[in-house]
PDB file of C-alpha atoms and ligand atoms in Angstrom:
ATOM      1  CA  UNK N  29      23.085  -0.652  -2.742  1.00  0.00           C
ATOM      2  CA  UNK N  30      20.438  -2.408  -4.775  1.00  0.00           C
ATOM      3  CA  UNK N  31      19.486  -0.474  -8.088  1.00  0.00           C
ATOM      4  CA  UNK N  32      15.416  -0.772  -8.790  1.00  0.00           C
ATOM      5  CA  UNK N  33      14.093  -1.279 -11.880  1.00  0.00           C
ATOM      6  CA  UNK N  34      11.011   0.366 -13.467  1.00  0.00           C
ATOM      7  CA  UNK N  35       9.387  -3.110 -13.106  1.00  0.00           C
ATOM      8  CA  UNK N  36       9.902  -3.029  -9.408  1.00  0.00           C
ATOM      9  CA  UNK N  37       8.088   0.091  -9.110  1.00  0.00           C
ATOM     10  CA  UNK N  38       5.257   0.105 -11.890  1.00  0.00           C
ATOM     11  CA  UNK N  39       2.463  -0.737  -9.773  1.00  0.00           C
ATOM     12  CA  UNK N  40       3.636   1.483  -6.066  1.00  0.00           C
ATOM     13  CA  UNK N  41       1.844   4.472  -6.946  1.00  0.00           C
ATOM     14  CA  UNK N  42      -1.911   2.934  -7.565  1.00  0.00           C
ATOM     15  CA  UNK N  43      -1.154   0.250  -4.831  1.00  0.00           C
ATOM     16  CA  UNK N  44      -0.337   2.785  -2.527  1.00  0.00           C
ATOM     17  CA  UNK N  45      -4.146   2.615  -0.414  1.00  0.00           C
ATOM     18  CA  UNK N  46      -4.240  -1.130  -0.565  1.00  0.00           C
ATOM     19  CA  UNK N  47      -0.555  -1.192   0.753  1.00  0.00           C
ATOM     20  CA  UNK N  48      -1.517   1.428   3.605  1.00  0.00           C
ATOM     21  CA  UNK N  49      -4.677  -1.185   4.642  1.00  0.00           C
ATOM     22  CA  UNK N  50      -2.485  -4.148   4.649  1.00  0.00           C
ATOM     23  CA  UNK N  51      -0.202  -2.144   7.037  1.00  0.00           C
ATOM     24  CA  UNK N  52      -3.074  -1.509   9.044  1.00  0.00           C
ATOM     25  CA  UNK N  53      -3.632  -5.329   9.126  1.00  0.00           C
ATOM     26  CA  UNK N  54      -0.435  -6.148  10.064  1.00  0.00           C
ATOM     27  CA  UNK N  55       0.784  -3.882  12.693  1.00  0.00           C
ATOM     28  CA  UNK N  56      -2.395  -1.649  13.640  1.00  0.00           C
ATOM     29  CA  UNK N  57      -0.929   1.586  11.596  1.00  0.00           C
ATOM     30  CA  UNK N  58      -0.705   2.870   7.778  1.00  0.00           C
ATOM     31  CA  UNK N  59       2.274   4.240   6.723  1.00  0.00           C
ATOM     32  CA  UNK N  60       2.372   7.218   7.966  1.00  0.00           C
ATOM     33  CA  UNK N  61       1.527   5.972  11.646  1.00  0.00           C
ATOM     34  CA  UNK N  62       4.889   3.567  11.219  1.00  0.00           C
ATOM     35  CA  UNK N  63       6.962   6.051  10.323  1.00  0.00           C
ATOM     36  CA  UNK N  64       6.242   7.926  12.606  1.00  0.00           C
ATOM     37  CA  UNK N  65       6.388   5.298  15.541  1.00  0.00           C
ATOM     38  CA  UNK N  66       9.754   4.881  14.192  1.00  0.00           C
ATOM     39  CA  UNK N  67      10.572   8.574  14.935  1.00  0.00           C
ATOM     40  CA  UNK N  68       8.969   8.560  18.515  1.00  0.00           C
ATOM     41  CA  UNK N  69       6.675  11.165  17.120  1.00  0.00           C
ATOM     42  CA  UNK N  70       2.523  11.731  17.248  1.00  0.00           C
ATOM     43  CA  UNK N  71       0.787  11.458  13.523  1.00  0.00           C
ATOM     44  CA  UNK N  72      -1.475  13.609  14.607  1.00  0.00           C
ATOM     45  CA  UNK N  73       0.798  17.023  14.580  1.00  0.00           C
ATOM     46  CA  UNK N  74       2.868  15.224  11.493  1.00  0.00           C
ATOM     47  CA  UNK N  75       0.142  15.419   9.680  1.00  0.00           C
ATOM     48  CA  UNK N  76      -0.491  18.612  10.089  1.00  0.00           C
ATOM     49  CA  UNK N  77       3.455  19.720   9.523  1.00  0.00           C
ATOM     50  CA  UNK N  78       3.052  17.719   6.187  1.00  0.00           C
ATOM     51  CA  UNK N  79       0.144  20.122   5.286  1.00  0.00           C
ATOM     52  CA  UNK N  80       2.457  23.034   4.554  1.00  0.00           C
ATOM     53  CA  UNK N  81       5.478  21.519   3.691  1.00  0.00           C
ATOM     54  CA  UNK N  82       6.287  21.498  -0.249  1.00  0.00           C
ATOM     55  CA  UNK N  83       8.202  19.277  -1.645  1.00  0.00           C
ATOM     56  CA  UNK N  84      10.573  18.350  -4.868  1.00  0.00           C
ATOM     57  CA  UNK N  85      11.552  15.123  -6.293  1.00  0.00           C
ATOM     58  CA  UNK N  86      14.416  15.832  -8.506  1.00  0.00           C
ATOM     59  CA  UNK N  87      15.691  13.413 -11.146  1.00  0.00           C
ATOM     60  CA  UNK N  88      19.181  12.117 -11.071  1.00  0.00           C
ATOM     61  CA  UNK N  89      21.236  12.026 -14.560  1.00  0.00           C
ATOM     62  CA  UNK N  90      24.461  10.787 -12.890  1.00  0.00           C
ATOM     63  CA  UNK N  91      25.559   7.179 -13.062  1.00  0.00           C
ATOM     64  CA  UNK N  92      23.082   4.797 -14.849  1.00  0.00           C
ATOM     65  CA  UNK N  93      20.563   7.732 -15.389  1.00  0.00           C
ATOM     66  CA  UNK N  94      16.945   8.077 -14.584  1.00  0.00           C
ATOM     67  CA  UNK N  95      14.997   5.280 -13.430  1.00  0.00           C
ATOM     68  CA  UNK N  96      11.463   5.623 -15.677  1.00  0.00           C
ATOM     69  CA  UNK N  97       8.865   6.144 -12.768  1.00  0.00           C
ATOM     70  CA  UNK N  98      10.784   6.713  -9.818  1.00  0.00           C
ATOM     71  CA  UNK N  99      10.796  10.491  -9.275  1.00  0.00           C
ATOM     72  CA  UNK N 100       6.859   9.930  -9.883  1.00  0.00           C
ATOM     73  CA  UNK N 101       6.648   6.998  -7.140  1.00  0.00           C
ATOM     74  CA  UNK N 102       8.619   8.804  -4.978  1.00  0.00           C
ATOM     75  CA  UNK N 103       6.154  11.826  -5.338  1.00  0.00           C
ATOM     76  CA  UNK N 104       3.263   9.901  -4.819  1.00  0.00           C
ATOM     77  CA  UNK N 105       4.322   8.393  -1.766  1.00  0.00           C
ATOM     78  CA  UNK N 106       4.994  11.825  -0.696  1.00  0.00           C
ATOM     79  CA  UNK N 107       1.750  13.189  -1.609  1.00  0.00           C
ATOM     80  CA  UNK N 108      -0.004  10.044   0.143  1.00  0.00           C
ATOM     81  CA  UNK N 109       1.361  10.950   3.242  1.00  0.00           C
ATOM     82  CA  UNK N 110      -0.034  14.510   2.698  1.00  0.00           C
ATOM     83  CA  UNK N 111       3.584  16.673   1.413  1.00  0.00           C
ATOM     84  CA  UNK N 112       2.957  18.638  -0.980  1.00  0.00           C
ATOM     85  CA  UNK N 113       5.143  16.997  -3.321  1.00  0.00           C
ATOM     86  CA  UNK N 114       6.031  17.289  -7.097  1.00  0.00           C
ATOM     87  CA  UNK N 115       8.233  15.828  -9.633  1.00  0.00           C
ATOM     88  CA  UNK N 116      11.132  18.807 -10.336  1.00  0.00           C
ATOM     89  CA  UNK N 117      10.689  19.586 -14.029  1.00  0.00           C
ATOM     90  CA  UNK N 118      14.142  19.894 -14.094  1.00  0.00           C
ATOM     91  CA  UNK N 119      16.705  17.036 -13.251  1.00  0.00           C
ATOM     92  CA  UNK N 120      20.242  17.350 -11.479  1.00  0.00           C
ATOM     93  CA  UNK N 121      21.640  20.520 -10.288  1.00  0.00           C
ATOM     94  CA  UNK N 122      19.196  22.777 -12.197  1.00  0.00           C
ATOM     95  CA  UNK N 123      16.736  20.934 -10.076  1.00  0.00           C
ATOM     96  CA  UNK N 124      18.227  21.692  -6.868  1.00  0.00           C
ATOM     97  CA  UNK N 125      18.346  25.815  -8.228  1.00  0.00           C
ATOM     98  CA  UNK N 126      14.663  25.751  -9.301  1.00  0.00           C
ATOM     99  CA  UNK N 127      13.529  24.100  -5.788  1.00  0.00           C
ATOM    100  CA  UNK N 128      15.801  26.833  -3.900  1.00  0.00           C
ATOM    101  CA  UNK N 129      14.515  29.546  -6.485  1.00  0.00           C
ATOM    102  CA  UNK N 130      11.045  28.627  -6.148  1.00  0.00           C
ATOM    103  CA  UNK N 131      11.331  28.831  -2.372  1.00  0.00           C
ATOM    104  CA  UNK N 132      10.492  25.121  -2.074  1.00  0.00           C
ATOM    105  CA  UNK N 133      10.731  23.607   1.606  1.00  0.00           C
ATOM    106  CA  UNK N 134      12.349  20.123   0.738  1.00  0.00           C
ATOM    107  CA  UNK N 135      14.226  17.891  -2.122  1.00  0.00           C
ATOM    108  CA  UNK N 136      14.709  14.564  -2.485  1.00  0.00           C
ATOM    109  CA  UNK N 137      17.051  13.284  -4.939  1.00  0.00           C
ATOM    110  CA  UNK N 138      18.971   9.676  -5.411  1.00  0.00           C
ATOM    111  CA  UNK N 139      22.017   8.955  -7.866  1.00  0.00           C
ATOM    112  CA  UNK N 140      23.146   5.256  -8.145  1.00  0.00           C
ATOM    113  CA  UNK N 141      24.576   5.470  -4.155  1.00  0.00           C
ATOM    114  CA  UNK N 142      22.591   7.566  -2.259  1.00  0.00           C
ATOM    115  CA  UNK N 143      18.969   8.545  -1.852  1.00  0.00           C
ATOM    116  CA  UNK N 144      18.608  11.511   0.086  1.00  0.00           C
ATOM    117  CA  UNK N 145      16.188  14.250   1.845  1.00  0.00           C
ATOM    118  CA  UNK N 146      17.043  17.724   2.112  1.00  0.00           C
ATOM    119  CA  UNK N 147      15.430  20.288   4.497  1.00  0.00           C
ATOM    120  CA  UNK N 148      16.065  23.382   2.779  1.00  0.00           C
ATOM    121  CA  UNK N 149      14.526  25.252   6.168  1.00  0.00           C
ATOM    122  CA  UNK N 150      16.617  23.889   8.617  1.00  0.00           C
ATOM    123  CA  UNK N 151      19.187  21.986   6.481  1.00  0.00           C
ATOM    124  CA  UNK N 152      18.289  18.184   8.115  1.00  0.00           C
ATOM    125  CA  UNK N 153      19.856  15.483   5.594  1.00  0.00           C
ATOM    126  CA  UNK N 154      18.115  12.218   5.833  1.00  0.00           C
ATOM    127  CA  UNK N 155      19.365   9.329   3.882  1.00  0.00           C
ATOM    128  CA  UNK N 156      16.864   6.239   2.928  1.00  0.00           C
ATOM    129  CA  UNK N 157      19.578   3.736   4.194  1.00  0.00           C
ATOM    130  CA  UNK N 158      19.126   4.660   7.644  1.00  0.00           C
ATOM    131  CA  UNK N 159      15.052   5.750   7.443  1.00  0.00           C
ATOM    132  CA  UNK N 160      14.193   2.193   5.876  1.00  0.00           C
ATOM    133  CA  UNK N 161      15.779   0.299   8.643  1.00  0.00           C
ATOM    134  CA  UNK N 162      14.538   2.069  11.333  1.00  0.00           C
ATOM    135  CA  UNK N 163      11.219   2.190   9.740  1.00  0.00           C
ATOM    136  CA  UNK N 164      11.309  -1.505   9.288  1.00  0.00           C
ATOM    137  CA  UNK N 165      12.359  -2.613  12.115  1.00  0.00           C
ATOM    138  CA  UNK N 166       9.383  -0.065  14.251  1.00  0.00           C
ATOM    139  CA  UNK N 167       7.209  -2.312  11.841  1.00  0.00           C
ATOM    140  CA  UNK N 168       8.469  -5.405  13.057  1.00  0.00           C
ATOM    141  CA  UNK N 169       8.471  -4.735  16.677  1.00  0.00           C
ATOM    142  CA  UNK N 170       4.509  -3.421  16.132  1.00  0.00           C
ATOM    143  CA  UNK N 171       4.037  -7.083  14.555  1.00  0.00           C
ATOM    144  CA  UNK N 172       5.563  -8.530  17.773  1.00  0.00           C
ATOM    145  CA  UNK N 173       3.468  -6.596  20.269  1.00  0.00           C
ATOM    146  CA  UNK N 174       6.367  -4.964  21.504  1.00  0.00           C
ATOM    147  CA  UNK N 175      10.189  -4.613  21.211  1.00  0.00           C
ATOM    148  CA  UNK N 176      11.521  -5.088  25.015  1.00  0.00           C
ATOM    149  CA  UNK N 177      13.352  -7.874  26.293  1.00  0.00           C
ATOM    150  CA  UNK N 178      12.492  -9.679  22.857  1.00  0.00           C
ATOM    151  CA  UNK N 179      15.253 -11.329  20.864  1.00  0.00           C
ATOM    152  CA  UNK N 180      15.547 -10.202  16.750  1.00  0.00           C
ATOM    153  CA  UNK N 181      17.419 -11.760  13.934  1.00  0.00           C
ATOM    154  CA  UNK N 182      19.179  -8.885  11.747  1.00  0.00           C
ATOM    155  CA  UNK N 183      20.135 -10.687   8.338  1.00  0.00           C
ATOM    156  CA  UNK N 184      22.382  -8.590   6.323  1.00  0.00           C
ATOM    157  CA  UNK N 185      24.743  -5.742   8.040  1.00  0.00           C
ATOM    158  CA  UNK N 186      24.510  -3.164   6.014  1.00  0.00           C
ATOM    159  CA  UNK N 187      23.482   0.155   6.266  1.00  0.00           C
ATOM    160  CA  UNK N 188      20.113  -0.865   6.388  1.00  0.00           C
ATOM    161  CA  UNK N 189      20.805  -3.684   8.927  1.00  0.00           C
ATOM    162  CA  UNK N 190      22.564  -1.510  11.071  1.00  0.00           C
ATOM    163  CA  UNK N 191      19.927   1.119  11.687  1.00  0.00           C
ATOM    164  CA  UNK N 192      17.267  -1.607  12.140  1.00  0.00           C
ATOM    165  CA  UNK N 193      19.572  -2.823  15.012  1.00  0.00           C
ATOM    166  CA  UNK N 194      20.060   0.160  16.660  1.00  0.00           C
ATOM    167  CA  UNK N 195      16.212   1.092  16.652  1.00  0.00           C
ATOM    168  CA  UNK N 196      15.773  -2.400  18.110  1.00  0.00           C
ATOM    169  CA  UNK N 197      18.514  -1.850  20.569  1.00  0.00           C
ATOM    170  CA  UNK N 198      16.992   1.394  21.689  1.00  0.00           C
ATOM    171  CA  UNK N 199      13.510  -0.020  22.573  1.00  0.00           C
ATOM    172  CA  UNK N 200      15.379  -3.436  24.638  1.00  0.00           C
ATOM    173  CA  UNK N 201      15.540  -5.748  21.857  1.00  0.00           C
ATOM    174  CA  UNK N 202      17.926  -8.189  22.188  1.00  0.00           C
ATOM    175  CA  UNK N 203      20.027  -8.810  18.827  1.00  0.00           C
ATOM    176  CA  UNK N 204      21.499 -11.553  16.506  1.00  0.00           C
ATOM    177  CA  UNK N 205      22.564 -10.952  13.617  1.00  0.00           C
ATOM    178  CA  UNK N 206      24.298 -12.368  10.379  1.00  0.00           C
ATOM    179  CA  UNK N 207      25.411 -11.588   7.043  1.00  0.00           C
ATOM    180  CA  UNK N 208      27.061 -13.918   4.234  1.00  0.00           C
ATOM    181  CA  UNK N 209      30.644 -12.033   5.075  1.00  0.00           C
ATOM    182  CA  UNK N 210      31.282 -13.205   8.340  1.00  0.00           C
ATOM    183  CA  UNK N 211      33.761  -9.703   8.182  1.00  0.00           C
ATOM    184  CA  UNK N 212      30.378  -7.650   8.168  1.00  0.00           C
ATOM    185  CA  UNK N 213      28.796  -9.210  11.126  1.00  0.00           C
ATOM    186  CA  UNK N 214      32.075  -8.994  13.129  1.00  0.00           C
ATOM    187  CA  UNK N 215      32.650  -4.928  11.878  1.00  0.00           C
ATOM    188  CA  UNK N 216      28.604  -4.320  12.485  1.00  0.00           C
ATOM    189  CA  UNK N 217      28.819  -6.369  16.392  1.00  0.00           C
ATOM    190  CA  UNK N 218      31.900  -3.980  17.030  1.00  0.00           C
ATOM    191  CA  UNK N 219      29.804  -0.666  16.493  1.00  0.00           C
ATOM    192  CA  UNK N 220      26.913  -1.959  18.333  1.00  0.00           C
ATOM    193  CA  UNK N 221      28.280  -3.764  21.405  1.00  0.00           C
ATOM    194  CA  UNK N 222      28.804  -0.854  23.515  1.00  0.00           C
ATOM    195  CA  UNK N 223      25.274   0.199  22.974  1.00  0.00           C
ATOM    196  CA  UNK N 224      23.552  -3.135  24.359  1.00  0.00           C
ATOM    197  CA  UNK N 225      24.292  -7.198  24.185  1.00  0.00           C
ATOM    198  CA  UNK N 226      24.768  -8.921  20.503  1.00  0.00           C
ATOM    199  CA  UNK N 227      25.364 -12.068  19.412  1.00  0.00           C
ATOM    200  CA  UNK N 228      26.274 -13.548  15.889  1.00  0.00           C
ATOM    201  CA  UNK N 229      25.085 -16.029  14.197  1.00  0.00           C
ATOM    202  CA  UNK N 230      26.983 -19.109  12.542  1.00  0.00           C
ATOM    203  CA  UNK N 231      24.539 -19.819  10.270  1.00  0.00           C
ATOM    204  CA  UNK N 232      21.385 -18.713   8.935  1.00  0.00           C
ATOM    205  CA  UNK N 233      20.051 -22.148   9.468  1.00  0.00           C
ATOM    206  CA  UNK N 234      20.862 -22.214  13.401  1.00  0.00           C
ATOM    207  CA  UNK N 235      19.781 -18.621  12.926  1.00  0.00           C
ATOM    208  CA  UNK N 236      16.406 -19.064  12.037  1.00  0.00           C
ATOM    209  CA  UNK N 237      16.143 -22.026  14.277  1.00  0.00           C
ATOM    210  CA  UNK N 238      16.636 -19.629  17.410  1.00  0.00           C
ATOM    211  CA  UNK N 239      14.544 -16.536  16.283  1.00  0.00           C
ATOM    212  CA  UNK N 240      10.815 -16.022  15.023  1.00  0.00           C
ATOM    213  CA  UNK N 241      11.540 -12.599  15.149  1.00  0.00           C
ATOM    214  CA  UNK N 242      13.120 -11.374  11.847  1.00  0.00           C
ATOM    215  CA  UNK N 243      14.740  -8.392  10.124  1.00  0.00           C
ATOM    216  CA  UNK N 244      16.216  -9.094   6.424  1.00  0.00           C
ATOM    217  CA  UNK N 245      17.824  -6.316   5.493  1.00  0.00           C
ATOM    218  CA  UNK N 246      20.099  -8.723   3.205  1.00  0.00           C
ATOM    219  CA  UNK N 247      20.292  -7.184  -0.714  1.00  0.00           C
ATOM    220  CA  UNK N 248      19.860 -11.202  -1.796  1.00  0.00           C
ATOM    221  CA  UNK N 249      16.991 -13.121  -2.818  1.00  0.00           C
ATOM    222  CA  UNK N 250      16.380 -16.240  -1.296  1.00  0.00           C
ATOM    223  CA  UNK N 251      18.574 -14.962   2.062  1.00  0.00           C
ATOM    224  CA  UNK N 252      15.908 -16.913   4.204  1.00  0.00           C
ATOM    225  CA  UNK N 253      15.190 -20.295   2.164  1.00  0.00           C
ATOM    226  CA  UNK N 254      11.874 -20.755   2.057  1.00  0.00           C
ATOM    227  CA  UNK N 255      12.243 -24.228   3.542  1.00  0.00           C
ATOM    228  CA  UNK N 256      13.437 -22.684   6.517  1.00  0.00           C
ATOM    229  CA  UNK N 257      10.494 -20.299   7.455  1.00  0.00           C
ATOM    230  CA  UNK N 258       7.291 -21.511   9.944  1.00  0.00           C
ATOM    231  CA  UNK N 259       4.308 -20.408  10.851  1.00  0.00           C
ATOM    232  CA  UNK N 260       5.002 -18.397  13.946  1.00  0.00           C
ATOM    233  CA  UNK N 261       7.953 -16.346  12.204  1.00  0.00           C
ATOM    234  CA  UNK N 262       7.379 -12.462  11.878  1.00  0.00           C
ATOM    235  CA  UNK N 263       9.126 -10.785   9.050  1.00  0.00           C
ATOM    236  CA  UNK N 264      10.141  -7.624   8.223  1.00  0.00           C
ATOM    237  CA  UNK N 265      11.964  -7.355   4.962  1.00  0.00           C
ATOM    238  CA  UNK N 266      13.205  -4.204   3.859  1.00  0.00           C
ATOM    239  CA  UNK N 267      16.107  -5.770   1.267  1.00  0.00           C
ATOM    240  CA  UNK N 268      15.857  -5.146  -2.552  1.00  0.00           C
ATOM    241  CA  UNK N 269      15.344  -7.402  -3.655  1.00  0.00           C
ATOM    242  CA  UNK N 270      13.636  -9.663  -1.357  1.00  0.00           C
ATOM    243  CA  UNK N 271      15.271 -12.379   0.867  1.00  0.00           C
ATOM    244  CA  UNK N 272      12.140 -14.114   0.865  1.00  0.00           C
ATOM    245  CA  UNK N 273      10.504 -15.650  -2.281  1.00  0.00           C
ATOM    246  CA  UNK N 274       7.194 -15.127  -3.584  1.00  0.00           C
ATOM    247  CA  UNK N 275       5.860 -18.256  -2.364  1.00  0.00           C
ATOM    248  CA  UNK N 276       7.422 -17.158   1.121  1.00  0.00           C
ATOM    249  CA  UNK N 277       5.640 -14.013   1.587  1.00  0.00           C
ATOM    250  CA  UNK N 278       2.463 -16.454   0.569  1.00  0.00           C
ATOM    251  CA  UNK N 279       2.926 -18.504   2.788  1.00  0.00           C
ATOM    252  CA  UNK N 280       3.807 -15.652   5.587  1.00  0.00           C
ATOM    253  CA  UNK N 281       0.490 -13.856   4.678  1.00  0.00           C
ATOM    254  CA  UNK N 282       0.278 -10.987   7.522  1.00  0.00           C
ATOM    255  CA  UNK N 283       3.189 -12.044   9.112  1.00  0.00           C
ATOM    256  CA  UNK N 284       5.630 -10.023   6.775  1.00  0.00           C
ATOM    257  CA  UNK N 285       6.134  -6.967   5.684  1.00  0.00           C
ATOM    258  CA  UNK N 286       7.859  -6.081   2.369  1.00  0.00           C
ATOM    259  CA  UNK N 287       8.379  -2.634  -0.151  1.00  0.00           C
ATOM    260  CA  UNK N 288      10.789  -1.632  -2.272  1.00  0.00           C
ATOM    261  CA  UNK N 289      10.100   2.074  -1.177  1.00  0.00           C
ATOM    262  CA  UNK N 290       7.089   3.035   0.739  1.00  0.00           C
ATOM    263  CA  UNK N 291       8.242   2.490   3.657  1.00  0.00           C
ATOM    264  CA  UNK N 292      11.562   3.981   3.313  1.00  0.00           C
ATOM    265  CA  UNK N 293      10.416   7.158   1.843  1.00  0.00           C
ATOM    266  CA  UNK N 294       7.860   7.536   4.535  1.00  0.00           C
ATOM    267  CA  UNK N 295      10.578   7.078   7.259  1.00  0.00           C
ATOM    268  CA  UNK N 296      12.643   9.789   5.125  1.00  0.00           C
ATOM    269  CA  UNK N 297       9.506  12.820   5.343  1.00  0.00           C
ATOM    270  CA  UNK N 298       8.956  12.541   8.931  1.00  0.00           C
ATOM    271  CA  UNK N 299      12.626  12.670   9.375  1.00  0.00           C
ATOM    272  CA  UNK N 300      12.566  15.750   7.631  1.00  0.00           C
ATOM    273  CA  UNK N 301       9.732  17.422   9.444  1.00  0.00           C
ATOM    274  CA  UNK N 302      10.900  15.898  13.228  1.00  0.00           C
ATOM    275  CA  UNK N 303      12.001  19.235  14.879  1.00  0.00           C
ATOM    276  CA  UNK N 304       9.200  21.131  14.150  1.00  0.00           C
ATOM    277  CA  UNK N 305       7.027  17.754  15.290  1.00  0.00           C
ATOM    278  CA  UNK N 306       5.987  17.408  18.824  1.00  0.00           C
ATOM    279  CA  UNK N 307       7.186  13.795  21.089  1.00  0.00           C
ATOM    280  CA  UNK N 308       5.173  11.140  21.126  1.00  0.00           C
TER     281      UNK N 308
HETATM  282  O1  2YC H 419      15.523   8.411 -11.509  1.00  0.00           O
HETATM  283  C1  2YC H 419      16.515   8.814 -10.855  1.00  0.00           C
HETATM  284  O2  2YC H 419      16.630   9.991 -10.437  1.00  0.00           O
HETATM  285  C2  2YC H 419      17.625   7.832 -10.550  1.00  0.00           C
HETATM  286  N1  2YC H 419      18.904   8.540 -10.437  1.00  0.00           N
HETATM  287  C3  2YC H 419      17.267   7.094  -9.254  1.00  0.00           C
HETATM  288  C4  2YC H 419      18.302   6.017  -8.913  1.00  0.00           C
HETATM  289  C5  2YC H 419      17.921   5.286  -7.615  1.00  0.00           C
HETATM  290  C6  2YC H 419      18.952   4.199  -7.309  1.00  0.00           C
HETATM  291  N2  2YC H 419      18.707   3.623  -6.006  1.00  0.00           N
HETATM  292  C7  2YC H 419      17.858   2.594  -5.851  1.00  0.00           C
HETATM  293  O3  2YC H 419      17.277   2.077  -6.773  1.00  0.00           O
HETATM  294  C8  2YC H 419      17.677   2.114  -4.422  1.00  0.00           C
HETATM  295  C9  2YC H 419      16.242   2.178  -3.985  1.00  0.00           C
HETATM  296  C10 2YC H 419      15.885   0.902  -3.296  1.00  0.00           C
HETATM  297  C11 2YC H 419      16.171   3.268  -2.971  1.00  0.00           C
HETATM  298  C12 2YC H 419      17.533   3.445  -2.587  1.00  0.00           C
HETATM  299  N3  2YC H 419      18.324   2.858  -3.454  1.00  0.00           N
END
């Protein structure tokens, strides 16, 4: 798991509008409409289940402490999307007492391993592992014009790889994927073969020369070299940090998608609100 730093997350909060636009340019929705395309659920009667729902972001002390800004970020993302959301004024588990005290609907918390959503109605956990890969791999398949019958790259088979595969699975996509430890692809192929046809990569050169259609979920910068990427490639890059330099996502332009957390948390409040949400 990739620890963020204040600098990655100084300038999410006031970029959040410009961020939902560009999303808009890329694959036709804002946040809010990915995430919930991810879920298989309308926006329309999200929206209004986000009206009502209240929300509390509650600092972490454990591990390596508080991360200056996050609790805010995460907040603001929340409150973007139209949760009633608000940074606990108290951290750890006096945080979780206040939120159940004050008869708050949901927490969200993260220590140095996990970052997690708590419905404190119905008791649904999400984690942002599994919400950022599915929510960035919905984005990639909107930037393809569809998912079905279409062949993806997964780089990096993690947690967040793993849940971008299976979302890709479950619309038809056909996968290949990769990771530095050949041991991860071969565990991560195991757990998804019975669920549709996967391949894995030797390389990510031969990789990237077979696929246009990419997922880096990889935790490494410079995963995907930039002298590897062309013009037709579609990218959606969830990893922390990025697997694709700042001169790649230039050169990319609307062809890639990258956030250290917007997307993720977005994926994690519809995934809190999805029973009481009506189907797509
Ligand atoms: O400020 C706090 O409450 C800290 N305990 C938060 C620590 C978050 C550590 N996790 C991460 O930085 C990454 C993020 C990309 C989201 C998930 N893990």
């Amino acid at each position: 798991m990739t620890r963020l730093v204040s600098g990655d997350i100084k300038g999410i909060s006031a970029g959040l509008p410009a961020y939902d636009q560009r999303l808009v340019f890329r694959t036709g929705m804002g946040l809010l409409g990915i995430a919930c395309h991810g879920h298989g659920v309308s926006d329309v009667s999200m929206r209004e289940q986000m009206a009502s729902f209240t929300v509390h972001v509650v600092p972490v002390t454990a591990g390596q402490g508080i991360i200056s800004q996050f609790s805010a970020t995460v907040a603001a993302i929340l409150n973007f999307l139209g949760i009633q959301a608000r940074v606990s004024p108290q951290t750890d588990n006096a945080g979780i007492d206040l939120a159940c005290k004050e008869g708050v609907d949901g927490i969200l918390m993260a220590d140095d391993h996990q970052f997690v959503g708590l419905n404190l109605r119905n008791r649904k956990v999400v984690g942002n592992s599994e919400e950022t890969g599915r929510v960035f791999a919905a984005a990639l398949g909107l930037m393809a014009g569809g998912i079905s019958a279409e062949e993806f790259l997964v780089v990096g088979c993690g947690p967040v790889g793993e849940a971008a595969a299976k979302r890709l699975m479950s619309e038809g996509g056909r996968i290949t994927l990769f990771d530095i430890d050949p041991a991860a692809s071969e565990r991560l192929h195991k757990r998804l073969s019975p669920v549709g046809q996967v391949c894995i990569a030797g390389s990510i050169d031969e990789a990237l020369a077979h696929h246009s259609l990419i997922l880096d979920a990889s935790p490494a910068a410079n995963a995907i070299p930039d002298r590897l990427l062309d013009a037709n490639m579609r990218i959606a890059a969830p990893g922390v940090p990025s697997g694709i330099s700042d001169m790649g996502i230039e050169y990319l332009q609307e062809r890639v998608i990258h956030d250290k957390l917007e997307l993720g948390v977005a994926g994690m409040a519809v995934g809190l609100l999805i029973e009481s949400a009506s189907r797509e």
